[in-house]
mmCIF file of C-alpha atoms in Angstrom:
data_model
loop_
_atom_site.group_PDB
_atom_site.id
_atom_site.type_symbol
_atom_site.label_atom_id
_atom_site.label_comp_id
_atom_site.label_asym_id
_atom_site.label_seq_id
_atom_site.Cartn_x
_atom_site.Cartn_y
_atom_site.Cartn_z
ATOM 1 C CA UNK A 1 154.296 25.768 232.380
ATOM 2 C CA UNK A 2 153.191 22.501 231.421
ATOM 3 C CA UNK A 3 151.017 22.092 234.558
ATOM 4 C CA UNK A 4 149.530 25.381 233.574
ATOM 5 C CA UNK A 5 148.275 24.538 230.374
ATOM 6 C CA UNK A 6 146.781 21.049 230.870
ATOM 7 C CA UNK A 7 144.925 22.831 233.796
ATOM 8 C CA UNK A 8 143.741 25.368 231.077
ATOM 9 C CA UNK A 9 142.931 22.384 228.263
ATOM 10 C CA UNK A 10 140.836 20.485 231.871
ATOM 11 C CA UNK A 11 138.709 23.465 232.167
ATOM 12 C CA UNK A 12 137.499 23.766 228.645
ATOM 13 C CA UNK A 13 137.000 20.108 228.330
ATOM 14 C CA UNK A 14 133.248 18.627 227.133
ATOM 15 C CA UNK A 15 132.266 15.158 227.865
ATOM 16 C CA UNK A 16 132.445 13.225 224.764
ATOM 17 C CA UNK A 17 134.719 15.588 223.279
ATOM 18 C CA UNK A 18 137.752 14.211 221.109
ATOM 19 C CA UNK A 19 140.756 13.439 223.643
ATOM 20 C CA UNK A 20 144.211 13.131 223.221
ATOM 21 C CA UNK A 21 147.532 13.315 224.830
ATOM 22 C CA UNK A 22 149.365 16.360 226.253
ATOM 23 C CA UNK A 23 152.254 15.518 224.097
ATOM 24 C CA UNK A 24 150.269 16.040 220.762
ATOM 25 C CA UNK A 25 148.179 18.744 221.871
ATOM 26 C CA UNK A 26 149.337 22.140 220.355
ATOM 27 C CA UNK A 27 153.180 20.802 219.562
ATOM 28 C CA UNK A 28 154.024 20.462 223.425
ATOM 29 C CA UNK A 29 157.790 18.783 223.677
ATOM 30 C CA UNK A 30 158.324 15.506 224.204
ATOM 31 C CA UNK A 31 159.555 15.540 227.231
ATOM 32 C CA UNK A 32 156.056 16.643 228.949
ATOM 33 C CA UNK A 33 154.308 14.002 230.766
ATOM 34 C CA UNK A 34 151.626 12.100 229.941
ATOM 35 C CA UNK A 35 147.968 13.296 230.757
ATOM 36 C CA UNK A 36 145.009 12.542 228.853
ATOM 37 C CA UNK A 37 143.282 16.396 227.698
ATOM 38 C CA UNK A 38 140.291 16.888 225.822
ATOM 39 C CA UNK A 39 139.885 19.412 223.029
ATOM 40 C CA UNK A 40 137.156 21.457 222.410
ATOM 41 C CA UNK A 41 136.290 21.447 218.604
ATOM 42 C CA UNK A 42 134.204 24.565 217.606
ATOM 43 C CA UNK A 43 131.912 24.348 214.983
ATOM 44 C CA UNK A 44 133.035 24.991 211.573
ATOM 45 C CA UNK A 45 132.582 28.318 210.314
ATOM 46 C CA UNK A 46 130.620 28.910 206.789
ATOM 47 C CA UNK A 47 133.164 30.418 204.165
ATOM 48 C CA UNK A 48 132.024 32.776 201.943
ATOM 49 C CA UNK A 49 132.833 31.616 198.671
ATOM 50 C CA UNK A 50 132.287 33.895 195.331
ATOM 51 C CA UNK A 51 129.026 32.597 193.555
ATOM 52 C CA UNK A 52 130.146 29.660 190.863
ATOM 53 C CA UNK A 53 131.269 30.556 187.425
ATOM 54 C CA UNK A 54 131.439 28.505 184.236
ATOM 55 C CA UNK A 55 135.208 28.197 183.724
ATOM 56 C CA UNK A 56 135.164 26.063 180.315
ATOM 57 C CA UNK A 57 132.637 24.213 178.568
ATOM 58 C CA UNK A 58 133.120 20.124 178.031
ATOM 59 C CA UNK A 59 133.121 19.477 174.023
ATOM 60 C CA UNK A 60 133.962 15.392 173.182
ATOM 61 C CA UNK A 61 134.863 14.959 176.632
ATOM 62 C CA UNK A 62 137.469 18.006 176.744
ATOM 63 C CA UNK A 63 137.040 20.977 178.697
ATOM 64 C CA UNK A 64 137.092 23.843 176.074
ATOM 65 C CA UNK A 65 138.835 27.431 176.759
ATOM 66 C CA UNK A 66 136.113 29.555 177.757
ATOM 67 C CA UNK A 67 137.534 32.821 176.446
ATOM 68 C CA UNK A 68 138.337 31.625 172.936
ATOM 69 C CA UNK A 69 136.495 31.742 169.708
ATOM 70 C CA UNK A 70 135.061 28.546 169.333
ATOM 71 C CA UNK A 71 136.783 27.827 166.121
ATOM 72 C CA UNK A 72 140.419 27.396 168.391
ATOM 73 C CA UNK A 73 138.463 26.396 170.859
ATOM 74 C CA UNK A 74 137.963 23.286 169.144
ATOM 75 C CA UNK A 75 140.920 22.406 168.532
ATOM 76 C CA UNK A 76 141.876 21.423 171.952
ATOM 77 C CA UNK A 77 139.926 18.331 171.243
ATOM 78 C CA UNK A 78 142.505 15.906 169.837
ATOM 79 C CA UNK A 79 141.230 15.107 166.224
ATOM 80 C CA UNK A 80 139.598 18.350 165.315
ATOM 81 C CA UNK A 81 142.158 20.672 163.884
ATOM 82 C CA UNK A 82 141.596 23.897 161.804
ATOM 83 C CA UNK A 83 139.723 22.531 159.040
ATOM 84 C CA UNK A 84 137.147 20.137 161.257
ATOM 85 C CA UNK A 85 136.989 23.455 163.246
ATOM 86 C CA UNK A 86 135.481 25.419 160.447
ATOM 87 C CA UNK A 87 133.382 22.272 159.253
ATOM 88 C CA UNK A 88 131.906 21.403 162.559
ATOM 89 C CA UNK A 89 130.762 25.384 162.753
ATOM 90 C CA UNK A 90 129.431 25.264 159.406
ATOM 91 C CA UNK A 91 127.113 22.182 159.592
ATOM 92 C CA UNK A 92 125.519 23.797 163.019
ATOM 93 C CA UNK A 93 124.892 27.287 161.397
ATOM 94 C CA UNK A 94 126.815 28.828 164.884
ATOM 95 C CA UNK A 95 128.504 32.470 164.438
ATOM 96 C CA UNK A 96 132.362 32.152 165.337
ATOM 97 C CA UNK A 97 132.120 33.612 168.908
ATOM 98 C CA UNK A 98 133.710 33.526 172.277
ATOM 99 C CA UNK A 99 132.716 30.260 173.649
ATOM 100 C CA UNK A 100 131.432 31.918 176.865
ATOM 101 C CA UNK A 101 128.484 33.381 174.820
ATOM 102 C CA UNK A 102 127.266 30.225 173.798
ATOM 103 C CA UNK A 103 123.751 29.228 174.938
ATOM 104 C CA UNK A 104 122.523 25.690 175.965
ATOM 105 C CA UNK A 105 121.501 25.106 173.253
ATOM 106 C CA UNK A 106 124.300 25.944 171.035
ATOM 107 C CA UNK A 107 126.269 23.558 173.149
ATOM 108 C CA UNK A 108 124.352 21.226 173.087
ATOM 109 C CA UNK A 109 124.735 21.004 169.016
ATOM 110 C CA UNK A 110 128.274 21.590 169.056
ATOM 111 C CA UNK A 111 128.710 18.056 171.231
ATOM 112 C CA UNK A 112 126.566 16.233 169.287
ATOM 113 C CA UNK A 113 128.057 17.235 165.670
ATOM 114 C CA UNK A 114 131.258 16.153 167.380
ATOM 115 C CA UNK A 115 129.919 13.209 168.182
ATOM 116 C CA UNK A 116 130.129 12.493 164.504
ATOM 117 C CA UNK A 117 133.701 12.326 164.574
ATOM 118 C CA UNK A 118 136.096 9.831 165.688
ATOM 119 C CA UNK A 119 137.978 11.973 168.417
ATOM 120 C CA UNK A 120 140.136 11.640 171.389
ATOM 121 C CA UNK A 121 140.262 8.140 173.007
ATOM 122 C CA UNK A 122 138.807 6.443 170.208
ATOM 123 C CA UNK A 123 140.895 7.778 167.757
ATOM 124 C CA UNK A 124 144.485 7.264 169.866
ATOM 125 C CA UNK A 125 143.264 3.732 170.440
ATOM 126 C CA UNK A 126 142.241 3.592 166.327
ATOM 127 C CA UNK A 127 146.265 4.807 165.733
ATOM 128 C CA UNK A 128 147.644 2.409 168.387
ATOM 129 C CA UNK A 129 145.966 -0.366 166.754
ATOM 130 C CA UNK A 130 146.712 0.188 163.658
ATOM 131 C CA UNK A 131 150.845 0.689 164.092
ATOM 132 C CA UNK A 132 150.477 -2.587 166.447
ATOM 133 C CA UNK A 133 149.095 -4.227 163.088
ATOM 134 C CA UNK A 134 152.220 -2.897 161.344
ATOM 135 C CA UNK A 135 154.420 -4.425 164.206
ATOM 136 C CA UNK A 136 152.761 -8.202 163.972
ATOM 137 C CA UNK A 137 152.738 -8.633 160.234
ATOM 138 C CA UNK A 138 156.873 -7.925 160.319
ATOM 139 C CA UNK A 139 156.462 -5.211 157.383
ATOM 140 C CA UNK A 140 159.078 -2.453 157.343
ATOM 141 C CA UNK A 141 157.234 0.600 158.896
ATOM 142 C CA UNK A 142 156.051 -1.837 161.511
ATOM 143 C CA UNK A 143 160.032 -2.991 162.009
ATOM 144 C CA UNK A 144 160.857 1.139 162.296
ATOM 145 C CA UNK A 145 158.241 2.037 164.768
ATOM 146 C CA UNK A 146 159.541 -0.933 166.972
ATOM 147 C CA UNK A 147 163.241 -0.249 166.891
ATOM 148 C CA UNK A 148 162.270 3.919 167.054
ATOM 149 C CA UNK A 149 163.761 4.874 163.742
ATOM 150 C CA UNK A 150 161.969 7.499 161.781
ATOM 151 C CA UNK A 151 159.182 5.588 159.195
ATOM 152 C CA UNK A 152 158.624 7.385 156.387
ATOM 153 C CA UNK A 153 162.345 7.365 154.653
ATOM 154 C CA UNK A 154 164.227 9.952 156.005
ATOM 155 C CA UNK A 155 168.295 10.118 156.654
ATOM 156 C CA UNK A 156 169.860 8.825 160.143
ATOM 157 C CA UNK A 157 173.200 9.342 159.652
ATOM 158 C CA UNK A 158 172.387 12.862 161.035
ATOM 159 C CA UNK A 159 169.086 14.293 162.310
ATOM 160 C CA UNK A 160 166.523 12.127 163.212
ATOM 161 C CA UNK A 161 167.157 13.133 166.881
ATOM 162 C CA UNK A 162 163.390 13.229 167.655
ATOM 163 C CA UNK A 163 162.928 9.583 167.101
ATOM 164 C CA UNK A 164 166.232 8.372 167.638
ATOM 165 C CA UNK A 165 166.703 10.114 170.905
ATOM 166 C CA UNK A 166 169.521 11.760 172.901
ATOM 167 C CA UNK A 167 172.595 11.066 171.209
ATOM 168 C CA UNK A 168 174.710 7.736 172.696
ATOM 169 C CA UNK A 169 178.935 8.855 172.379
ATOM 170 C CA UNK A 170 180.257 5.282 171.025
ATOM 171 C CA UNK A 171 184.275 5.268 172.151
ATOM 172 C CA UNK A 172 186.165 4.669 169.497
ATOM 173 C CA UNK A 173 183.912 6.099 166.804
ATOM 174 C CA UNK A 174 186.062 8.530 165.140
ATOM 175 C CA UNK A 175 186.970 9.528 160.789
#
């Protein structure tokens, strides 16, 4: 069998064709022996692809739902919410419309009245900084972030799972 088929791989081999062994040639066993086979590559054939379509826009560097009115469309930049939504819209005089029927030149506005705002990367590093501020100067919202105990006042004898975390059993901790 094995004879059979590197007689078959011998007659379709080309002369400067990729060669390898009989072993790794089309999952033979390992216990086949050794001969050296060349493979015939045939040329790649073209793939018909469907023509390209615009699947979102990119707004602040954020790829915007394409389906979506451009009002929540917005808000998938992080910074903009509802109201900088409806602000942003108003100051560049665009209808509130799916953001797949928005021309060049519509887009074009929307990014740079964007622009304007401090969004995304710039704005999580603006946050970072500042709560590393808090941290250095020793103050007591800086002392809660770093230990992960809610900030702004509220109870931890219960709740306050989101910051606190899964809860620890202590042994021994009983009324």
């Amino acid at each position: 069998m094995a004879a059979l088929l590197a007689e078959r791989a011998a007659s379709l081999s080309l002369a400067g064709r990729h060669s390898t062994t009989l072993r790794s040639f089309e999952g033979f066993r390992a216990s086949a022996p050794r001969f050296t086979v060349h493979v015939c590559r045939q040329p790649a054939q073209t793939v018909r692809r469907p023509p390209l379509r615009i699947e979102c826009a990119r707004v602040g560097g954020v790829e915007i739902p394409n389906q979506k009115r451009i009002e929540y469309s917005l808000q998938y930049i992080f910074g903009v919410g509802h109201t900088t939504a409806k602000a942003i819209l108003v100051e560049t005089g665009i209808e509130n419309k799916r953001t797949r029927e928005l021309s060049e030149e519509e887009l074009t506005n929307l990014r740079e009245e964007v622009d304007k705002y401090t969004v995304e990367g710039d704005l999580r590093r603006f946050n970072a900084l500042n709560i590393k501020r808090l941290r250095d100067i020793g103050c007591y919202r800086g002392r809660r972030h770093a230990v992960g105990l809610p900030v702004h006042g509220q109870r931890t004898k219960t709740n306050a799972r989101t910051r606190k975390g899964k809860i620890k059993t202590m042994p021994g901790k009983k009324k």
